[in-house]
Structure formats: structure tokens, C-alpha cells
Amino acid sequence: MEKITSTDRLGQLMQRRSGNVLSIYYTAGYPSLQDTISIAQTLEKSGADLIEIGMPYSDPVADGPTIQTSNQQALENGMTVEILLEQLESLHGHLQIPVILMGYVNPILQYGVEAFCAACRQRGVDGLIIPDLPVQEYLDRYQSIFTRYDLHNIYLITPQTSDERIRWIDRHSTSFIYAVSDASITGAKSGISDQQIKYFKRLQSLKLEHPYLIGFGISDQQTFATACQYAKGAIIGSAFIRVLSQAKELSTDIGNFVHSVKGVQP
Amino acid sequence: MSFPVDNRGYYGSFGGAFIPEMLYPNIEELRTRYLEIIEGEVFQKKFRKLLKDYVGRPSPLFLAERLSALYRCKIYLKREDLNHTGAHKVNNTIGQILVARELGKEKIIAETGAGQHGVATATVCALMGMKCIVYMGEVDMARQRPNVERMKLLGAEVRPACSGSRTLKDATNEALRHWINHPVDTHYIIGSVVGPHPYPDMVTRFQSVISEEIVAQLEEQEGRRLPDYVIACVGGGSNAAGAFYHFNEHKEVRLVAVEASGQGLSSGHSAATTALGRPGVLHGSMTILMQTKDGQVVEPYSISAGLDYPGIGPLHAHLFDSGRAVFLSATDQQALDAGIRLSKLEGIIPALESAHALAALEQLDFNRKDVVVVNLSGRGDKDLETYIEKGDY
């Protein structure tokens, strides 16, 4: 399953010894339509290791109110797959850190999976997270296309996922696994409970072939640091969207937030 | 099986289970167990007994003579409107709550648009003493106040869906989100033949009692088991799935599905999914749905809240795609007129959903000897205000 390309930025990042990979999610076209690129650049400059750009969707069932609102706002701002791909074109070559697109399956199907993958490849996108595309469906229908365009597909696991299924998902992964920290939608809870620590320890004990990043419930330095004790890194989504929604000056506020999560002085 | 579905939940190229990993254990549990549960003898006995003694089945098949004279054929009405709670919805909620108990679930969630499925779910939860939460779009709660109160009276908690367009599709999203957050002790009773596999098949099986009865009743009254036409309205499509079920493999029976074209197909205010939609994924299944070029789900419109859904069940997408069923549509006005017509001719005030099926009688050319069954899926009490406000009678 493993694929090696000359510029597998995601693969290289996941091999980094120190761990502490900070991945930040935000919604394309939010708070304003043209913010997509500047946010990516500010995130890189501030020290984010990986960015996940959300493609807004009218019916994001796996997301909580914060990300739903940002999706709706982005759509009202006029964001479309087409426009996002245009924006990414100007980003291509200007960003060192890997870029993942995260979106629901229907807009991708309407664009055409092959055309979409080709467009992603052209714009230097490293991988995709499609929460409502089940692993088996992906393997049966789309894996060959993704592989052709050197795109990683990142799968989710949850505390309810059985060990056996986690191992199966691990076998089919090519970069990292997205470990949802709790049975929840995004942004539902904050803080990390003992039960979640138990789940993280279970993941550690499985000695998986691929690293995993912990997402959902990661919002600040403390939760990020805790997650990093058990995983290669962690993903922040809703907490960052809240920063964007309240930001007075985007680049300053983004910088401050990333620095605070990493516990470094600006 | 009359709507053959493969083991991954596909009807032709439609169906499947496009769900986030968070829902995988719930759906997998249901997928691996539903058939063994509902085909079990004990289950069937309980299910049948409740349908008989609680719902009041079999529902009559009534020869509507004055309507027949008008359309110059023989029209029978399948009286799902006479069921307890006033529509076919309860056939499914009885079945699913029995499944939920078999699975050891303690709580029930449901989505509702007009409130009919919500009421049918709250009803069976009261009957079984189970906690019930119904998600309903904020907009729908305002326009269907009596049903909100009915659900509360039955002991259910009604939670407003405040996301998106705040109607049925958003209530469905909220119910799915609730299920993601409560994966272990909760069963989600979906109200139509939509959603990820195995829901479309499971709901279809529970509703198939409709056509099962039609076959027996036609034999008794007409000396033949098969009608020439079966006509049903389609929102998500559960009453149509039930009415078509035992006739699907008999190609000589013409299946007619009637969608709501709202203010007109090209008005921008419509819910005629097959006329206006394209294949895509909605609420966990590959189906036909109304969407923008960019793949965003479009908010539909119909005077009838039960047909106000941007998709259709995957089995209907397949019936449409394969040409097995004819898909027609009726406007708000045509449905209102048809509802009033039935009221005056037969003394039956139909639900506005069912009135769409009746409106199709105007669009079909019958032979004198044709036997036509219209599935009268619900009664019009809930729509009285709309009839008063918009009807010309």
C-alpha cells in the first residue's frame, strides 16, 4: 500500500522524530472568501506543521456548531470547489508544509473524482480527508485514482473502532491515521478525560505501522501537549475557527494562537 | 425479495452506506443483525399483533365509486389514513422500536419534518416506555405547532434543529450528530426509506405490509391479485416503497410515483427530486438529490411538509433510473384541488402528501377496466389550516 514519491511531504513529516506535529484545520473562504491563502501562509510562518483546509458543505454531519457556522458563512461568501482550486493555485510553490483538503464526498463526486484528484495534484495538495466516504467504498472505487495522483487518503478511527478494524485501517493507510478522541462531532467537548487517556494508551499498545494524530477536543497548549504524549501530534479545528471568528487582526491573532498552543514565545 | 438489495446496500448504482467512521459501529450492528431479528418468529408475532391491535390493521381497501366514475376506471384507495396516528408512518416505527429493544437500546431519537414521523415515534416510545428525543427544524416547529404539542403530550422531548435551513434535512443532520455523540445506548428511528444501508431496506420491509394487504384485498374484492396501476406520493418514499413492494417483480403492474413540484418545476420552489436532481450522496446513501452545480444540497419546497425533502430513497432512484416506475409530479395547486375533490366525492379529507398521488389521476389515461390503487398515505387533519388558507372549496 505504501507509495513513495519524490515530494512526499506528508510522509516526511510523519517520520519526524520529535513528534509534536501540530495540524490546524480551517474552513476555506472563512471569515472572508479571500482569506484562504493568507491564513495558510500565516499558519506556516507561525509554526504549524500541517494544514487541513475544509471545503465547506451545506450538510456537514460530522461537525459541531462552530464548524457548521464557518461552513455556512463560507458558502454565503461564495466559496465553491472551483474557487478553492483557483486559490490553491496561487498557493502552490509558496508553502513548504503539507496541505490536506478535508471535505464531504458529494461536492467531490459532482466535480468528478478523477478531475478533482488531478486538480489537487497539480496544486500540490498532499492528501484528502473525506469523513463520509467509508474506507471500503474508497478502496473499491477510488483508491486507484488517488494513487495515480499521489494523494494520500486519511482515515478516521474512534474510541468505538475495534482493534481489529483499527489494524485493518492501519494496513490501508499511507501516511497517518486521524484518531478522533471521543465519540463526538467536532467541537463538542473540551479537555481530555481519563477515558480518553485509556483509549490513547490502547492505541499505543496496538503498535500500529502508521502514526496517528489526535483530533477533536484539542484546543490549547495543555490538551495539545497531552495528546502529543500519546501520538505523533494533534489536530485543532473548532478552537482555531473560534479564533478566526473573533479575530481583530487575522495574522496577529493566528500567530498568537499557534504560539500559545506550542508553548513558545513569538 | 421484491426490492433486491445487495449485501452492501445497493439498488443498482444507488444506496450504500456513506457514513463517517463515528457511525460505523452503530450501522454495522444494525446491518449484521436486522434481518435475523425481523425475520425471527417471535419478532414477527409481536410486530403483527401490534399492527393488528394497536395500529388497527389491515387498513381497508376502499372502492371509491364516485372517483372511479370521474376517471372512468376502477379506483381503490388504500386507507393508510385510518391507521393509529393517521398515516403509514407508524408501520415503520412499530417495527423499528421492536428492533431497538432486541438490540438492547434504551433511548430513541428521530427526525421529523411535518411531525408525522415524530408523532409516530413518540407514540411507540410511550407504548414501550422508552425515552424519546425528536429533532425538528426550527422553521417546521413554528409551522407545525400542533404536532410539536402532540409529541410533548406523548412524553417526547422535541429539540429544534437550528442549523442550515432549519427544516427536515437539518433535523436529519442533527439526529445523525446526536447518534454520533451517543453511539452505544441509542437507536435512531429514521422515518423514511432513506439513510445508509440497512435503513432503506429495513423501512421498506416494515412498510411492505401495505402491498401485502392490497394483494389479499384485491383478490377478495376483484378476484385478481394484481392491479393495473399503483399510485403513491414520494418524498423520501416510504409509503410508495410499501405500496409498490409486492408488485415490483410483476412488470405488468404500472408503478406511478408522484413528486411534489411545489410552485412549478421551473419555479425554483419545488421538491420534484427526479425532475430536478442528479445522482449524489445525501444522508448516507447514493441517490438522486437536488443540488447546486457545486454539490451543495438545495433546500426544497412543497406545500406538503412530508414531501419537502431534497432527495429520495435509493430504491426509488433505482426505480426511476431503470424506468420500472413512472415518475410524475403535482404542484401545490393540483394537490390542493385533488384533496378537495376527494373530500367532496368520497367524504375523505386526505393529507396533502396523499393528495399529490390523487392529483396524478388527472395525468393518466385509463381504460374502463383498469384497476387502480391509490395509496392514501395519511389523513388531512394536520393540513386543515393549509386547506382553509389556500384551498378553494
XYZ file of C-alpha atoms in Angstrom:
659
model
C 0.000 0.000 0.000
C 2.899 2.317 0.743
C 3.701 4.711 -2.024
C 6.813 6.780 -2.301
C 7.075 9.912 -4.326
C 9.901 12.354 -4.639
C 7.994 15.041 -2.782
C 6.017 13.110 -0.212
C 5.895 15.979 2.269
C 3.320 14.263 4.389
C 5.365 11.077 4.624
C 8.441 13.062 5.581
C 6.594 14.993 8.246
C 5.283 11.795 9.781
C 8.814 10.438 10.010
C 9.957 13.409 12.030
C 11.421 12.043 15.242
C 10.354 14.748 17.603
C 6.658 14.268 17.045
C 4.576 17.174 18.327
C 3.058 17.613 14.906
C 0.595 20.462 15.045
C -2.097 20.277 12.417
C -4.578 23.095 12.093
C -7.946 22.913 10.402
C -9.813 25.856 8.994
C -12.632 26.357 6.554
C -11.820 27.686 3.090
C -13.394 31.058 2.401
C -13.851 31.931 6.067
C -14.073 34.505 7.580
C -13.950 36.095 4.107
C -13.737 34.466 0.720
C -10.181 35.637 0.067
C -8.726 34.618 3.450
C -7.916 31.025 2.467
C -4.382 31.677 1.261
C -3.240 34.256 3.781
C -4.373 32.024 6.650
C -2.330 29.137 5.234
C 0.746 31.320 4.937
C 0.334 32.789 8.402
C -0.091 29.317 9.857
C 3.132 28.149 8.273
C 5.012 31.225 9.396
C 3.706 30.774 12.941
C 4.896 27.201 13.155
C 2.014 24.932 12.185
C 3.326 21.683 10.708
C 0.366 20.690 8.612
C -2.780 22.418 7.459
C -6.162 20.972 6.727
C -8.322 23.172 4.576
C -12.008 22.415 4.912
C -14.142 22.541 1.806
C -17.424 23.999 3.005
C -20.556 21.878 2.656
C -24.227 22.531 3.226
C -24.742 19.416 5.366
C -21.616 18.646 7.400
C -22.998 15.822 9.583
C -19.773 15.061 11.419
C -19.252 18.644 12.512
C -20.451 20.608 15.508
C -21.929 24.101 15.585
C -18.635 26.024 15.304
C -17.517 24.379 12.081
C -21.089 24.254 10.749
C -21.306 28.013 11.125
C -17.995 28.545 9.379
C -19.145 26.264 6.545
C -22.364 28.168 6.138
C -20.589 31.519 6.216
C -18.038 30.357 3.663
C -20.809 29.205 1.324
C -22.565 32.526 1.759
C -19.251 34.194 0.931
C -19.430 32.349 -2.374
C -16.871 29.609 -1.820
C -17.044 26.708 -4.284
C -14.736 23.816 -5.148
C -13.807 25.676 -8.303
C -12.841 28.854 -6.452
C -10.914 26.932 -3.807
C -8.890 25.197 -6.510
C -8.148 28.577 -8.065
C -6.983 29.914 -4.722
C -4.798 26.876 -4.158
C -3.145 27.502 -7.472
C -1.673 30.722 -6.143
C -0.518 28.923 -3.015
C 1.295 26.195 -4.924
C 5.048 26.508 -4.537
C 4.726 29.124 -1.803
C 4.127 26.765 1.068
C 6.568 24.201 2.442
C 4.265 22.394 4.854
C 1.871 19.745 3.575
C -1.708 20.632 2.734
C -4.666 18.362 3.213
C -8.148 19.085 1.941
C -10.992 17.958 4.125
C -14.465 17.766 2.705
C -17.649 15.771 2.350
C -17.939 13.410 -0.556
C -20.790 14.920 -2.562
C -19.089 18.065 -3.886
C -16.119 15.895 -4.897
C -18.416 13.477 -6.729
C -20.071 16.357 -8.544
C -16.711 17.775 -9.606
C -15.673 14.301 -10.709
C -13.311 12.271 -8.545
C -10.647 11.902 -11.202
C -10.772 15.557 -12.252
C -10.673 16.587 -8.606
C -7.664 14.417 -7.831
C -5.853 15.687 -10.897
C -6.555 19.276 -9.859
C -5.324 18.564 -6.329
C -2.142 17.019 -7.611
C -1.492 19.988 -9.870
C -1.847 22.352 -6.947
C 0.432 20.431 -4.654
C -2.237 19.061 -2.340
C -0.807 16.174 -0.334
C -3.862 14.357 0.854
C -7.565 14.267 1.495
C -9.843 13.583 4.423
C -13.372 12.697 3.379
C -15.282 11.821 6.528
C -18.376 10.397 4.853
C -16.501 8.228 2.376
C -16.153 4.862 4.141
C -12.846 3.053 3.854
C -14.270 0.081 1.952
C -16.077 2.301 -0.520
C -12.823 4.194 -1.088
C -10.812 1.036 -1.600
C -13.321 -0.407 -4.039
C -13.923 2.678 -6.135
C -11.363 5.389 -5.742
C -8.056 4.126 -4.381
C -6.557 3.557 -7.802
C -7.377 7.131 -8.799
C -5.889 8.608 -5.629
C -2.739 6.558 -6.094
C -2.384 7.710 -9.682
C -2.265 11.297 -8.470
C -0.035 10.670 -5.439
C -2.730 11.649 -2.987
C -2.908 10.235 0.499
C -6.353 9.422 1.826
C -6.535 9.766 5.588
C -8.932 7.575 7.540
C -10.618 8.232 10.848
C -10.806 5.926 13.844
C -12.781 6.496 17.051
C -12.904 5.030 20.577
C -15.665 2.740 19.281
C -13.491 1.331 16.499
C -12.480 -2.234 17.315
C -8.794 -3.196 17.498
C -9.305 -5.456 14.535
C -10.754 -2.661 12.428
C -8.047 -0.228 13.544
C -5.435 -2.696 12.338
C -7.269 -3.102 9.053
C -7.440 0.684 8.623
C -3.741 0.905 9.519
C -2.924 -1.599 6.779
C -4.718 0.520 4.214
C -3.290 3.828 5.389
C -0.449 5.510 3.564
C 0.514 8.417 5.816
C -1.215 8.896 9.141
C -4.439 7.955 10.889
C -6.833 10.553 12.235
C -7.723 9.388 15.734
C -10.974 11.002 16.801
C -10.525 11.363 20.534
C -14.088 10.884 21.628
C -17.445 9.649 20.425
C -18.500 13.029 19.197
C -18.860 15.548 16.473
C -16.214 18.250 16.198
C -16.012 20.894 18.884
C -18.423 19.055 21.178
C -16.195 18.796 24.198
C -13.033 20.319 25.511
C -10.411 18.803 27.737
C -9.197 15.229 27.848
C -10.814 12.714 30.180
C -9.346 9.632 31.827
C -11.383 7.522 29.486
C -9.766 9.203 26.521
C -6.321 8.617 28.019
C -7.257 4.945 28.248
C -8.157 4.985 24.575
C -4.856 6.690 23.677
C -2.983 4.021 25.634
C -4.907 1.330 23.808
C -3.819 2.906 20.517
C -0.210 2.958 21.697
C -0.383 -0.685 22.679
C -1.531 -1.652 19.184
C 1.895 -0.664 17.845
C 0.468 0.475 14.552
C 2.521 0.743 11.427
C 1.404 4.324 10.821
C 1.481 7.281 13.177
C -1.747 8.868 14.279
C -2.748 12.390 15.093
C -5.362 13.010 17.724
C -8.235 15.291 16.842
C -11.478 16.536 18.449
C -11.218 18.203 21.856
C -7.738 19.658 21.286
C -7.894 23.379 21.881
C -4.867 24.732 23.783
C -1.328 24.113 24.991
C -2.380 21.676 27.679
C -4.592 19.452 25.546
C -2.077 19.590 22.688
C 0.760 18.565 24.983
C -1.279 15.724 26.484
C -2.224 14.414 23.046
C 1.398 14.583 21.928
C 2.422 12.305 24.802
C 0.423 9.549 23.174
C 0.514 10.415 19.495
C 2.661 11.852 16.753
C 0.738 15.055 17.132
C -2.698 16.556 17.227
C -5.246 18.423 15.178
C -7.009 21.604 16.194
C -10.199 22.614 14.406
C -13.080 24.244 16.233
C -10.834 26.152 18.668
C -8.998 27.698 15.731
C -12.247 28.552 13.945
C -13.273 30.391 17.100
C -10.033 32.374 16.946
C -10.805 33.285 13.334
C -14.363 34.260 14.142
C -13.232 36.622 16.898
C -10.034 37.863 15.304
C -9.399 41.584 15.191
C -6.262 41.246 13.121
C -6.028 37.823 11.473
C -2.277 37.374 11.175
C -1.512 38.591 14.708
C -4.254 36.535 16.299
C -3.356 33.417 14.317
C 0.285 33.832 15.298
C -0.567 34.280 18.949
C -2.803 31.239 18.950
C -0.268 28.911 17.308
C 2.482 30.124 19.616
C 0.305 29.631 22.666
C -0.568 26.072 21.649
C 3.074 25.219 21.053
C 4.089 26.984 24.242
C 6.690 29.161 22.576
C 7.361 32.882 22.700
C 6.521 34.670 19.496
C -37.243 -10.157 -2.150
C -39.185 -7.583 -4.082
C -36.650 -4.796 -3.997
C -33.417 -6.749 -4.364
C -30.622 -5.036 -2.481
C -27.072 -6.362 -2.480
C -25.144 -7.029 0.713
C -23.610 -3.557 0.627
C -26.984 -1.929 0.348
C -27.075 -1.093 -3.344
C -30.109 -0.998 -5.605
C -28.369 -0.862 -8.963
C -25.954 2.017 -8.577
C -27.866 3.660 -5.719
C -27.679 3.104 -1.968
C -24.670 2.076 0.091
C -23.667 3.483 3.451
C -21.788 6.766 3.149
C -21.284 7.359 6.826
C -18.496 8.833 8.901
C -16.395 6.284 10.781
C -18.024 7.516 14.006
C -21.255 5.844 12.938
C -19.656 2.657 11.668
C -20.261 0.537 14.795
C -23.945 1.534 15.015
C -24.649 0.906 11.368
C -22.604 -2.282 11.319
C -24.503 -3.639 14.311
C -27.768 -2.909 12.586
C -26.576 -4.248 9.243
C -25.405 -7.538 10.631
C -28.453 -8.093 12.825
C -31.563 -6.577 11.274
C -32.526 -9.478 9.052
C -32.073 -12.118 11.683
C -34.144 -10.006 14.070
C -37.032 -9.050 11.819
C -37.309 -12.449 10.180
C -37.451 -14.141 13.563
C -40.716 -15.793 14.544
C -41.041 -14.043 17.899
C -40.429 -10.658 16.343
C -42.940 -11.253 13.576
C -45.557 -12.338 16.072
C -45.122 -9.194 18.175
C -44.973 -6.957 15.109
C -48.093 -8.440 13.545
C -50.020 -8.314 16.783
C -49.236 -4.650 17.336
C -50.118 -3.815 13.739
C -53.467 -5.504 14.257
C -54.450 -4.472 17.771
C -52.649 -1.152 18.166
C -52.462 0.291 14.660
C -55.766 -1.195 13.526
C -54.545 -3.123 10.515
C -55.402 -4.334 7.988
C -56.307 -0.903 6.691
C -59.303 -1.068 4.345
C -59.022 -1.142 0.577
C -61.950 1.010 -0.414
C -63.561 1.105 -3.853
C -64.095 4.813 -4.476
C -67.089 4.685 -6.829
C -67.644 8.373 -7.467
C -63.936 8.936 -8.052
C -63.938 5.897 -10.343
C -66.825 7.344 -12.339
C -64.933 10.606 -12.756
C -61.786 8.967 -14.107
C -63.556 6.127 -15.946
C -61.742 3.272 -14.316
C -61.894 1.366 -11.053
C -60.122 3.234 -8.280
C -59.359 1.708 -4.931
C -57.998 3.714 -2.026
C -55.627 2.005 0.366
C -56.680 3.633 3.612
C -53.393 4.161 5.468
C -55.035 7.346 6.743
C -57.105 5.184 9.075
C -54.066 3.874 10.941
C -53.462 4.960 14.504
C -51.685 8.346 14.378
C -53.182 8.991 10.960
C -50.635 7.772 8.454
C -48.493 4.872 7.275
C -45.531 6.117 9.343
C -46.466 4.022 12.367
C -45.884 0.728 10.479
C -42.201 1.566 10.474
C -41.897 2.973 13.977
C -43.514 -0.137 15.470
C -41.041 -2.304 13.586
C -38.003 -0.240 14.462
C -38.764 0.116 18.140
C -39.000 -3.665 18.369
C -35.619 -3.879 16.646
C -34.208 -1.297 19.067
C -35.327 -3.395 22.012
C -33.785 -6.510 20.528
C -30.530 -4.578 20.191
C -30.773 -3.603 23.863
C -31.056 0.122 23.171
C -32.589 2.348 25.831
C -33.179 5.592 24.022
C -34.742 6.549 20.740
C -34.031 9.502 18.509
C -35.855 10.528 15.363
C -36.057 13.350 12.858
C -39.293 14.820 11.655
C -40.429 17.303 9.047
C -44.162 17.845 9.325
C -44.190 15.979 12.594
C -45.964 12.821 11.395
C -42.955 10.569 11.844
C -42.114 12.363 15.076
C -45.599 11.691 16.414
C -45.471 8.061 15.255
C -42.115 7.656 17.012
C -43.228 9.417 20.201
C -46.297 7.168 20.172
C -44.396 3.887 20.086
C -41.889 5.198 22.634
C -44.768 5.900 25.006
C -46.128 2.431 24.282
C -42.786 0.802 25.068
C -41.762 3.154 27.863
C -38.627 4.359 26.095
C -37.055 7.796 26.236
C -37.613 9.703 23.018
C -35.917 12.744 21.510
C -37.240 14.126 18.244
C -35.270 16.615 16.174
C -37.354 19.043 14.195
C -36.290 22.049 12.158
C -36.944 25.317 13.923
C -38.908 26.533 10.929
C -41.044 23.369 10.889
C -41.696 23.634 14.627
C -43.240 27.028 14.077
C -45.475 25.881 11.209
C -46.486 22.523 12.716
C -47.180 23.579 16.296
C -49.999 21.025 16.971
C -47.690 18.112 16.163
C -44.986 19.554 18.411
C -47.502 19.610 21.263
C -48.718 16.124 20.364
C -45.181 14.773 20.698
C -44.703 16.529 24.019
C -48.023 15.204 25.272
C -46.793 11.731 24.383
C -43.751 12.303 26.563
C -41.144 13.033 23.911
C -38.605 15.804 24.021
C -38.643 17.915 20.876
C -35.338 19.559 20.061
C -35.137 22.311 17.481
C -32.652 21.879 14.644
C -31.207 25.349 14.273
C -28.526 24.616 11.671
C -28.657 25.159 7.914
C -32.128 25.809 6.582
C -33.734 24.599 9.839
C -36.058 22.093 8.145
C -36.244 18.312 7.616
C -32.795 17.782 6.125
C -31.247 19.695 9.009
C -33.302 17.771 11.554
C -31.869 14.614 9.951
C -28.348 16.049 10.240
C -28.938 16.848 13.917
C -30.271 13.361 14.617
C -27.188 11.872 12.941
C -24.958 14.141 15.034
C -26.779 13.113 18.191
C -26.221 9.485 17.252
C -22.514 10.128 16.730
C -22.396 11.592 20.233
C -24.399 8.718 21.763
C -23.294 5.650 19.884
C -23.994 2.953 22.422
C -27.382 3.262 24.107
C -29.385 4.960 21.381
C -31.258 3.764 18.300
C -32.098 6.182 15.526
C -35.528 5.545 14.014
C -35.283 7.006 10.514
C -38.726 7.805 9.165
C -38.356 7.010 5.503
C -36.595 4.690 3.071
C -33.562 6.956 3.150
C -30.278 6.933 5.026
C -27.413 4.470 4.991
C -27.937 0.757 4.394
C -29.714 -1.084 6.022
C -32.288 1.634 6.705
C -33.869 1.784 3.245
C -34.310 -1.980 3.172
C -35.457 -2.249 6.782
C -38.042 0.530 6.478
C -39.244 -0.892 3.159
C -39.799 -4.276 4.758
C -41.870 -2.756 7.555
C -43.941 -0.757 5.090
C -44.377 -3.716 2.736
C -47.388 -4.744 4.818
C -49.268 -2.168 2.703
C -48.911 -4.046 -0.578
C -49.158 -7.402 1.149
C -52.643 -6.407 2.235
C -53.517 -4.901 -1.142
C -52.805 -8.240 -2.819
C -55.123 -10.129 -0.463
C -57.814 -7.454 -0.517
C -57.833 -7.190 -4.301
C -58.135 -10.922 -4.574
C -61.126 -10.845 -2.296
C -62.845 -7.892 -3.956
C -61.771 -8.222 -7.567
C -60.803 -11.847 -7.883
C -57.345 -10.800 -9.044
C -54.171 -10.212 -7.109
C -52.594 -7.578 -9.300
C -53.874 -4.098 -10.119
C -53.036 -2.285 -13.353
C -51.702 0.751 -11.536
C -50.360 1.562 -8.092
C -50.015 5.269 -7.412
C -48.207 6.766 -4.422
C -46.604 10.061 -3.493
C -42.851 10.227 -2.913
C -40.982 12.491 -0.531
C -38.364 10.155 0.879
C -40.656 7.449 -0.408
C -41.646 5.109 2.404
C -45.344 4.841 1.609
C -44.548 4.287 -2.059
C -41.949 1.646 -1.198
C -44.549 -0.171 0.886
C -47.287 0.158 -1.733
C -45.019 -0.985 -4.599
C -43.226 -3.766 -2.752
C -45.190 -6.863 -3.752
C -45.814 -5.590 -7.263
C -42.288 -4.671 -8.282
C -41.496 -8.057 -9.798
C -44.781 -8.097 -11.727
C -43.867 -5.917 -14.653
C -47.474 -5.694 -15.846
C -48.305 -3.570 -12.798
C -47.557 0.064 -13.566
C -45.928 1.794 -10.628
C -46.536 5.530 -10.510
C -44.546 7.726 -8.120
C -45.719 11.295 -7.670
C -43.352 14.004 -6.503
C -44.194 17.496 -5.347
C -43.396 20.169 -7.894
C -44.371 22.919 -5.469
C -44.988 26.159 -7.310
C -43.940 24.530 -10.579
C -40.968 22.561 -11.876
C -39.099 25.609 -13.101
C -40.212 27.980 -10.339
C -37.222 27.437 -8.101
C -39.675 26.379 -5.387
C -40.079 22.669 -5.894
C -39.342 19.277 -4.395
C -39.517 17.176 -7.568
C -36.261 15.368 -6.998
C -36.069 13.143 -10.077
C -37.041 16.006 -12.378
C -34.560 18.467 -10.916
C -31.880 16.376 -9.202
C -28.731 14.496 -10.077
C -27.027 11.477 -8.520
C -25.125 12.279 -5.351
C -24.789 11.412 -1.691
C -27.294 12.603 0.891
C -27.759 11.379 4.446
C -25.626 8.321 3.951
C -26.754 6.993 0.622
C -26.031 7.441 -3.045
C -29.282 8.613 -4.525
C -30.783 11.355 -6.651
C -30.850 14.708 -4.935
C -31.494 18.352 -5.618
C -28.195 20.166 -5.514
C -26.236 23.047 -6.929
C -23.637 22.562 -9.642
C -21.091 22.614 -6.809
C -22.746 19.717 -4.978
C -24.381 21.689 -2.192
C -27.776 20.377 -1.162
C -30.629 22.610 -2.245
C -33.498 23.432 0.073
C -36.674 22.043 -1.483
C -40.160 23.466 -1.276
C -43.616 21.928 -1.211
C -46.930 22.893 0.342
C -46.774 19.448 1.890
C -44.135 19.233 4.578
C -43.913 15.442 4.172
C -42.718 15.784 0.573
C -40.376 18.660 1.313
C -37.147 16.644 1.078
C -34.256 17.213 -1.357
C -33.617 13.519 -2.015
C -35.468 10.242 -2.490
C -34.756 6.779 -1.156
C -32.122 4.901 -3.178
C -34.605 2.231 -4.232
C -36.723 4.956 -5.835
C -33.661 6.395 -7.541
C -33.196 2.918 -8.991
C -36.883 2.581 -9.959
C -36.551 5.908 -11.761
C -33.209 5.146 -13.357
C -34.285 1.716 -14.586
C -37.615 3.010 -15.845
C -39.523 0.487 -13.726
C -41.657 3.228 -12.192
C -43.135 6.285 -13.855
C -42.331 9.490 -12.001
C -44.877 12.275 -12.257
C -45.238 15.454 -10.294
C -48.057 17.596 -8.985
C -47.990 21.246 -7.999
C -49.272 22.686 -4.742
C -52.412 23.816 -6.523
C -53.024 20.478 -8.234
C -52.625 18.698 -4.914
C -54.989 21.074 -3.117
C -57.580 20.629 -5.860
C -57.229 16.847 -5.750
C -57.584 16.855 -1.962
C -60.724 18.936 -2.115
C -62.080 16.746 -4.919
C -61.677 13.611 -2.824
C -63.261 15.312 0.165
C -66.380 16.228 -1.840
C -66.641 12.984 -3.812
C -65.831 10.403 -1.179
C -66.031 12.146 2.187
C -62.346 11.637 2.851
C -60.038 14.585 3.539
C -56.575 13.383 2.551
C -53.207 14.567 3.797
C -51.652 16.968 1.303
C -48.924 14.397 0.668
C -51.504 11.823 -0.422
C -53.340 14.500 -2.387
C -50.307 14.600 -4.711
C -50.888 10.932 -5.541
C -54.552 11.698 -6.245
C -53.552 14.593 -8.492
C -51.768 12.124 -10.766
C -55.163 10.644 -11.711
C -55.603 13.765 -13.849
C -52.444 12.991 -15.774
C -53.025 9.350 -16.673
C -55.156 7.781 -19.397
C -57.061 4.817 -18.067
C -59.046 2.091 -19.742
C -62.507 1.417 -18.390
C -61.431 -1.898 -16.952
C -58.247 -0.699 -15.320
C -57.932 -1.398 -11.624
C -56.064 1.471 -9.992
C -54.863 1.541 -6.396
C -54.011 4.916 -4.873
C -52.147 4.736 -1.600
C -53.897 7.178 0.678
C -50.919 7.503 2.961
C -52.334 9.909 5.528
C -55.297 11.916 6.677
C -55.789 15.610 6.244
C -56.486 16.748 9.799
C -52.970 18.086 10.177
C -53.392 20.083 6.961
C -56.701 21.695 7.764
C -55.166 25.120 8.190
C -53.491 24.932 4.799
C -56.743 23.812 3.181
C -58.529 26.724 4.872
C -55.885 29.235 3.924
C -55.098 28.145 0.382
C -57.874 25.849 -0.794
C -60.781 26.912 -2.962
C -63.774 24.873 -1.818
